[in-house]
Short mmCIF file of C-alpha atoms and ligand atoms in Angstrom, two decimals:
data_model
loop_
_atom_site.label_atom_id
_atom_site.label_comp_id
_atom_site.label_asym_id
_atom_site.label_seq_id
_atom_site.Cartn_x
_atom_site.Cartn_y
_atom_site.Cartn_z
CA MET A 1 124.32 312.77 52.00
CA ARG A 2 127.06 311.17 50.97
CA ALA A 3 126.22 308.32 48.26
CA ASP A 4 127.62 305.53 50.47
CA ALA A 5 125.33 307.08 53.92
CA ALA A 6 122.30 307.65 51.54
CA ARG A 7 122.97 304.03 50.43
CA ALA A 8 122.88 302.84 54.51
CA ALA A 9 120.38 304.40 54.55
CA LYS A 10 118.25 302.80 52.03
CA PRO A 11 116.08 299.58 53.54
CA LEU A 12 117.55 296.32 52.03
CA ASN A 13 115.90 294.84 49.16
CA TYR A 14 117.41 291.07 49.41
CA GLN A 15 115.93 289.69 46.44
CA GLU A 16 118.77 292.59 45.17
CA VAL A 17 121.12 291.34 47.55
CA TYR A 18 120.28 287.83 46.32
CA ASN A 19 120.92 288.52 42.84
CA ALA A 20 124.06 290.01 43.48
CA ILE A 21 125.60 286.50 44.96
CA ALA A 22 123.43 284.37 42.05
CA GLU A 23 125.25 286.84 39.47
CA ALA A 24 128.38 285.82 41.21
CA LEU A 25 128.68 282.09 40.54
CA ASP A 26 129.57 281.00 37.79
CA ASN A 27 133.41 281.25 37.13
CA SER A 28 134.15 278.79 34.31
CA ASP A 29 138.14 278.58 35.72
CA TYR A 30 137.00 277.50 39.04
CA ASP A 31 136.06 273.97 40.29
CA ASP A 32 133.07 272.28 38.10
CA GLY A 33 131.98 275.89 36.90
CA SER A 34 130.21 277.39 39.99
CA TYR A 35 130.79 278.28 43.52
CA GLY A 36 127.89 277.40 44.50
CA PRO A 37 128.88 274.10 46.25
CA VAL A 38 131.63 276.37 48.61
CA LEU A 39 129.27 278.69 49.24
CA VAL A 40 126.76 276.21 50.69
CA ARG A 41 129.34 274.75 52.83
CA LEU A 42 130.21 278.06 54.57
CA ALA A 43 126.77 278.47 55.14
CA TRP A 44 126.32 274.68 56.95
CA HIS A 45 129.98 275.01 58.48
CA ALA A 46 128.60 279.10 59.94
CA ALA A 47 125.65 277.66 61.38
CA GLY A 48 126.98 273.84 62.29
CA THR A 49 128.79 274.68 65.72
CA TYR A 50 125.89 275.37 67.00
CA ASP A 51 125.15 273.45 70.53
CA LYS A 52 121.61 273.26 71.89
CA ASN A 53 123.00 273.24 75.66
CA THR A 54 124.56 276.02 75.72
CA GLY A 55 123.04 277.86 72.93
CA THR A 56 126.52 278.67 72.16
CA GLY A 57 127.54 278.59 68.47
CA GLY A 58 125.09 278.46 65.34
CA SER A 59 125.17 281.31 62.22
CA ASN A 60 124.66 284.55 64.51
CA GLY A 61 127.70 286.45 64.78
CA ALA A 62 130.18 285.00 62.37
CA THR A 63 132.68 283.66 64.35
CA MET A 64 134.85 281.83 61.46
CA ARG A 65 135.94 285.41 60.59
CA PHE A 66 138.50 285.34 63.07
CA ASN A 67 141.05 283.24 64.69
CA PRO A 68 140.89 280.60 66.28
CA GLU A 69 137.61 279.85 63.88
CA SER A 70 138.76 280.29 60.53
CA ALA A 71 141.33 277.99 60.71
CA HIS A 72 140.11 274.95 62.38
CA GLY A 73 140.87 272.16 60.12
CA ALA A 74 137.32 272.10 59.20
CA ASN A 75 136.64 275.43 57.62
CA ALA A 76 139.94 275.15 55.19
CA GLY A 77 139.01 276.07 51.77
CA LEU A 78 136.17 278.40 52.72
CA SER A 79 138.46 281.99 52.44
CA VAL A 80 137.34 281.07 48.69
CA ALA A 81 133.63 281.71 49.70
CA ARG A 82 133.99 284.75 52.22
CA ASP A 83 136.84 285.94 49.86
CA LEU A 84 133.75 285.71 47.07
CA LEU A 85 131.05 287.95 49.17
CA GLU A 86 133.38 290.21 50.48
CA PRO A 87 132.70 292.64 47.38
CA ILE A 88 129.10 291.86 47.94
CA LYS A 89 129.18 293.27 51.39
CA LYS A 90 130.77 296.03 49.91
CA ARG A 91 127.68 296.69 48.19
CA PHE A 92 125.18 296.36 50.61
CA PRO A 93 127.25 297.49 53.45
CA GLN A 94 123.87 297.09 55.87
CA ILE A 95 123.64 293.51 55.52
CA SER A 96 125.66 291.01 58.59
CA TYR A 97 128.09 289.26 57.12
CA SER A 98 126.00 286.42 59.26
CA ASP A 99 122.97 287.57 57.00
CA LEU A 100 125.21 287.12 53.64
CA TRP A 101 126.55 284.17 54.51
CA SER A 102 123.46 282.22 55.43
CA LEU A 103 121.72 283.85 52.52
CA ALA A 104 124.27 282.48 50.59
CA GLY A 105 123.66 279.25 51.05
CA VAL A 106 119.82 279.64 50.17
CA VAL A 107 120.79 281.32 46.34
CA ALA A 108 123.63 278.74 46.03
CA ILE A 109 120.94 275.74 46.56
CA GLN A 110 117.87 277.82 44.89
CA GLU A 111 120.26 278.89 41.76
CA MET A 112 122.17 275.16 41.39
CA GLY A 113 118.05 273.82 40.77
CA GLY A 114 117.44 273.26 44.46
CA PRO A 115 113.57 273.88 46.41
CA THR A 116 112.92 277.27 47.47
CA ILE A 117 114.19 278.07 50.94
CA PRO A 118 112.56 280.55 53.20
CA TRP A 119 115.16 282.51 55.00
CA ARG A 120 115.11 285.24 57.91
CA PRO A 121 117.21 288.62 58.79
CA GLY A 122 117.99 289.34 61.27
CA ARG A 123 122.02 287.86 62.58
CA LYS A 124 123.53 290.04 64.18
CA ASP A 125 127.84 289.88 63.60
CA ALA A 126 130.10 289.51 66.51
CA ASP A 127 132.86 291.92 67.44
CA THR A 128 135.89 289.85 68.20
CA SER A 129 136.78 286.01 68.37
CA ALA A 130 135.86 285.73 72.35
CA ALA A 131 132.48 284.48 70.51
CA CYS A 132 134.23 281.56 68.25
CA THR A 133 133.14 277.81 68.93
CA PRO A 134 135.82 275.60 70.18
CA ASP A 135 137.40 273.61 67.17
CA GLY A 136 135.46 269.84 66.79
CA ARG A 137 131.86 271.03 66.80
CA LEU A 138 131.66 270.15 62.82
CA PRO A 139 131.55 266.46 61.69
CA ASP A 140 134.57 263.99 61.13
CA ALA A 141 134.51 262.49 57.77
CA SER A 142 136.44 259.56 58.89
CA GLN A 143 133.71 258.42 61.55
CA ALA A 144 130.50 256.32 61.10
CA HIS A 145 126.75 256.56 62.85
CA ASP A 146 127.52 257.29 66.54
CA HIS A 147 129.38 260.10 65.83
CA LEU A 148 126.76 261.60 63.85
CA ARG A 149 124.44 261.34 65.65
CA ASN A 150 126.83 262.93 69.11
CA ILE A 151 127.16 265.71 66.31
CA PHE A 152 123.97 266.36 64.77
CA TYR A 153 121.82 265.19 68.29
CA ARG A 154 123.90 268.38 69.49
CA MET A 155 122.67 271.03 66.92
CA GLY A 156 119.04 269.35 67.48
CA PHE A 157 118.72 267.39 64.40
CA ASN A 158 117.11 263.62 64.39
CA ASP A 159 117.71 261.01 62.50
CA GLN A 160 115.35 261.93 59.35
CA GLU A 161 117.21 265.53 59.18
CA ILE A 162 121.05 264.21 59.14
CA VAL A 163 120.13 262.23 56.23
CA ALA A 164 118.02 264.76 54.65
CA LEU A 165 120.96 267.12 55.22
CA ALA A 166 123.80 264.67 53.94
CA GLY A 167 122.07 265.05 50.76
CA ALA A 168 123.49 268.91 50.30
CA HIS A 169 126.26 265.75 48.90
CA ALA A 170 125.68 266.07 45.53
CA LEU A 171 126.90 269.46 45.20
CA GLY A 172 130.56 269.78 45.46
CA ARG A 173 134.01 267.77 46.00
CA CYS A 174 136.26 266.96 48.32
CA HIS A 175 140.01 268.47 48.08
CA THR A 176 142.63 267.42 48.58
CA ASP A 177 144.69 270.36 49.57
CA ARG A 178 141.31 271.38 52.15
CA SER A 179 140.04 267.90 53.55
CA GLY A 180 142.34 265.56 52.25
CA TYR A 181 139.66 263.45 50.67
CA GLU A 182 139.11 263.70 46.43
CA GLY A 183 136.71 263.94 44.26
CA PRO A 184 133.06 264.23 43.74
CA TRP A 185 130.13 262.82 45.12
CA THR A 186 127.93 262.75 41.84
CA PHE A 187 128.32 263.04 38.26
CA SER A 188 126.63 266.72 38.40
CA PRO A 189 128.35 268.51 41.32
CA THR A 190 126.69 271.72 40.14
CA THR A 191 122.78 270.20 40.25
CA PHE A 192 120.68 270.26 43.50
CA SER A 193 119.41 266.58 42.99
CA ASN A 194 118.67 263.54 44.97
CA SER A 195 121.63 261.31 43.29
CA TYR A 196 123.58 261.34 46.10
CA PHE A 197 121.30 259.17 47.67
CA LYS A 198 120.68 257.39 44.74
CA LEU A 199 124.44 256.36 44.27
CA LEU A 200 124.98 255.56 48.07
CA LEU A 201 122.40 252.55 46.97
CA SER A 202 123.31 251.81 43.20
CA GLU A 203 126.93 251.85 42.81
CA ARG A 204 129.58 249.33 44.90
CA TRP A 205 131.67 251.09 46.88
CA VAL A 206 135.60 250.16 47.30
CA ASP A 207 138.08 251.15 49.04
CA LYS A 208 140.37 253.68 47.04
CA LYS A 209 144.18 252.58 46.55
CA TRP A 210 146.33 255.12 47.71
CA SER A 211 148.55 256.68 50.42
CA GLY A 212 145.15 259.52 51.08
CA PRO A 213 143.40 258.52 54.06
CA LYS A 214 140.37 255.98 54.17
CA GLN A 215 137.83 256.70 51.62
CA ALA A 216 135.42 254.55 49.17
CA VAL A 217 135.13 255.27 44.85
CA ASP A 218 132.28 253.58 42.65
CA LYS A 219 134.21 250.25 41.43
CA ALA A 220 132.40 251.14 37.87
CA THR A 221 134.02 254.65 37.03
CA GLY A 222 136.35 254.95 40.05
CA SER A 223 135.34 258.85 39.71
CA LEU A 224 133.15 259.24 42.14
CA MET A 225 133.76 259.25 45.86
CA MET A 226 132.37 258.51 49.34
CA LEU A 227 133.54 259.24 52.58
CA PRO A 228 133.59 256.75 55.92
CA ALA A 229 130.70 259.34 57.58
CA ASP A 230 128.28 259.37 53.90
CA LEU A 231 128.83 255.32 54.11
CA ALA A 232 127.80 255.21 57.85
CA LEU A 233 124.40 256.26 55.96
CA ILE A 234 123.56 253.07 54.13
CA ASN A 235 125.35 251.13 57.36
CA ASP A 236 122.36 251.90 60.00
CA ARG A 237 119.37 250.53 59.63
CA VAL A 238 117.92 253.61 60.58
CA PHE A 239 119.88 256.07 58.65
CA LYS A 240 118.88 253.73 55.57
CA LYS A 241 115.86 254.01 55.23
CA HIS A 242 115.83 257.55 55.09
CA VAL A 243 118.36 257.24 52.07
CA ALA A 244 116.17 255.29 50.11
CA GLU A 245 113.03 257.05 50.82
CA TYR A 246 114.58 259.88 49.33
CA ALA A 247 116.60 257.62 45.96
CA LYS A 248 113.14 256.87 45.46
CA ASP A 249 111.09 260.49 46.36
CA GLU A 250 113.16 263.34 44.54
CA ASN A 251 110.03 265.48 46.15
CA LYS A 252 110.10 264.34 49.47
CA PHE A 253 113.94 264.80 49.68
CA PHE A 254 113.72 268.18 48.28
CA ALA A 255 110.32 269.08 51.22
CA ASP A 256 112.41 267.82 53.88
CA PHE A 257 116.30 269.34 52.98
CA ALA A 258 114.20 273.02 51.91
CA ALA A 259 113.04 272.85 56.59
CA ALA A 260 115.80 270.76 57.58
CA PHE A 261 118.17 273.50 56.03
CA LYS A 262 116.08 276.13 56.95
CA LYS A 263 116.18 275.13 60.67
CA LEU A 264 120.10 274.88 60.51
CA GLU A 265 120.21 278.28 59.22
CA GLU A 266 118.21 279.77 62.57
CA LEU A 267 119.88 277.33 64.90
CA GLY A 268 120.14 279.87 67.77
CA VAL A 269 119.43 283.09 66.43
CA PRO A 270 118.18 285.80 67.92
CA PHE A 271 115.93 286.67 65.25
CA PRO A 272 114.22 290.12 66.07
CA GLU A 273 109.99 289.75 66.68
CA ASN A 274 109.01 291.44 63.40
CA ALA A 275 111.95 289.71 61.03
CA PRO A 276 109.71 288.57 58.30
CA THR A 277 110.23 285.43 56.60
CA LEU A 278 111.20 285.64 52.82
CA THR A 279 111.39 283.74 49.39
CA PHE A 280 113.13 284.14 46.77
CA ASN A 281 112.80 283.90 42.84
CA ARG A 282 115.73 282.17 41.18
CA ALA A 283 117.68 284.76 39.07
CA ALA A 284 118.66 282.32 36.76
CA ALA A 285 114.53 281.00 35.95
FE1 DDH B 1 129.99 268.26 53.64
N1 DDH B 1 131.89 267.70 53.18
N2 DDH B 1 129.96 267.28 55.42
N3 DDH B 1 128.37 268.37 53.99
N4 DDH B 1 129.71 269.37 52.11
C1 DDH B 1 132.66 268.66 52.16
C2 DDH B 1 132.15 269.17 51.29
C3 DDH B 1 131.20 269.54 51.40
C4 DDH B 1 130.86 266.36 55.58
C5 DDH B 1 132.45 266.68 55.44
C6 DDH B 1 133.40 267.25 53.95
C7 DDH B 1 127.28 267.83 55.44
C8 DDH B 1 127.51 266.88 56.13
C9 DDH B 1 128.89 266.37 56.06
C10 DDH B 1 128.82 270.31 51.79
C11 DDH B 1 127.81 270.01 52.74
C12 DDH B 1 127.62 269.39 53.11
C13 DDH B 1 134.31 267.85 52.54
C14 DDH B 1 135.36 268.44 51.77
C15 DDH B 1 134.16 267.38 53.91
C16 DDH B 1 135.34 266.51 53.79
C17 DDH B 1 135.87 269.72 51.55
C18 DDH B 1 137.27 269.60 50.63
O1 DDH B 1 138.00 269.02 50.62
O2 DDH B 1 136.61 271.24 49.84
C19 DDH B 1 130.69 265.36 56.64
C20 DDH B 1 131.97 264.22 57.29
C21 DDH B 1 129.76 265.80 56.54
C22 DDH B 1 128.31 264.95 58.02
O3 DDH B 1 129.36 263.73 58.61
C23 DDH B 1 127.23 264.84 58.07
C24 DDH B 1 125.81 268.57 55.17
C25 DDH B 1 125.06 268.90 56.46
C26 DDH B 1 125.96 270.09 54.34
C27 DDH B 1 125.35 270.44 54.57
O4 DDH B 1 125.11 271.73 53.38
C28 DDH B 1 123.92 270.46 54.91
C29 DDH B 1 129.09 270.82 50.53
C30 DDH B 1 128.32 271.43 49.05
C31 DDH B 1 130.33 270.57 50.12
C32 DDH B 1 131.27 270.71 48.55
C33 DDH B 1 132.38 271.38 48.66
C34 DDH B 1 133.09 272.64 48.18
O5 DDH B 1 133.69 273.09 47.78
O6 DDH B 1 132.59 271.72 46.44
#
């Protein structure tokens, strides 16, 4: 048997795949020093296309490999994350792209100090672009609470889950050459924490003075940002109640985020009946 074939026949040890992704996260020349945030965004955009009424979209299929989905405006910049995972796909050819992308989200969150997220393998890749979802299924950052509810209710989430998931904006930043927006949400964009909720409530958010799209900056330093869709979480009574709860209680946020992110990653996935639920040890621990 050739070496490749022998490797392909061996059952996959997902903790080994986890460790390989964890090793690829740090790069001092990229953004804030980690590919973690953009991997989380890849996992979320692959899954967040789900429509519970038609059963279409979701992380199964990894249809963002294909045009037109790869070229949807919301997915600008995500080729960075897909390309980063390519050598890992080559090293572990048995894993599907759709499992690899969703596992990468789990790895990034855990390695950046977030909660343990139970994960199940079993996603299968689509062969052609025929399964690509139409543009417009992911949230539009310029819009407010009604839009958020329409988008996330379509996936099957409730108000509390919408707020918990938005806490991922503790991580990463906006790039003018991707979304058109600019800046990070928190002072520690490679650490998973409840800072996003704390800052939403503690800072004064004012319009950024620039020729770019409407966004807010913190009045005190001008170095942090909020999208109109972020501010919608404190301009709506029900959303704001959850923001306040998560700002006060990080453990509660971690528990609720882990549950909601697992649900997101599993939307519409026809797992084999015997698919085990796995949890992974942190490589950095
Ligand atoms: Fe987000 N997000 N997101 N987001 N997101 C952006 C970046 C990141 C919205 C818009 C943007 C979630 C929800 C929303 C992450 C995770 C998650 C950017 C900037 C925009 C714009 C992209 C760029 O310029 O590079 C909107 C709108 C919503 C919403 O309305 C709810 C959710 C649910 C998650 C999640 O992971 C569960 C992460 C991480 C980033 C940082 C990416 C990076 O490269 O850094």
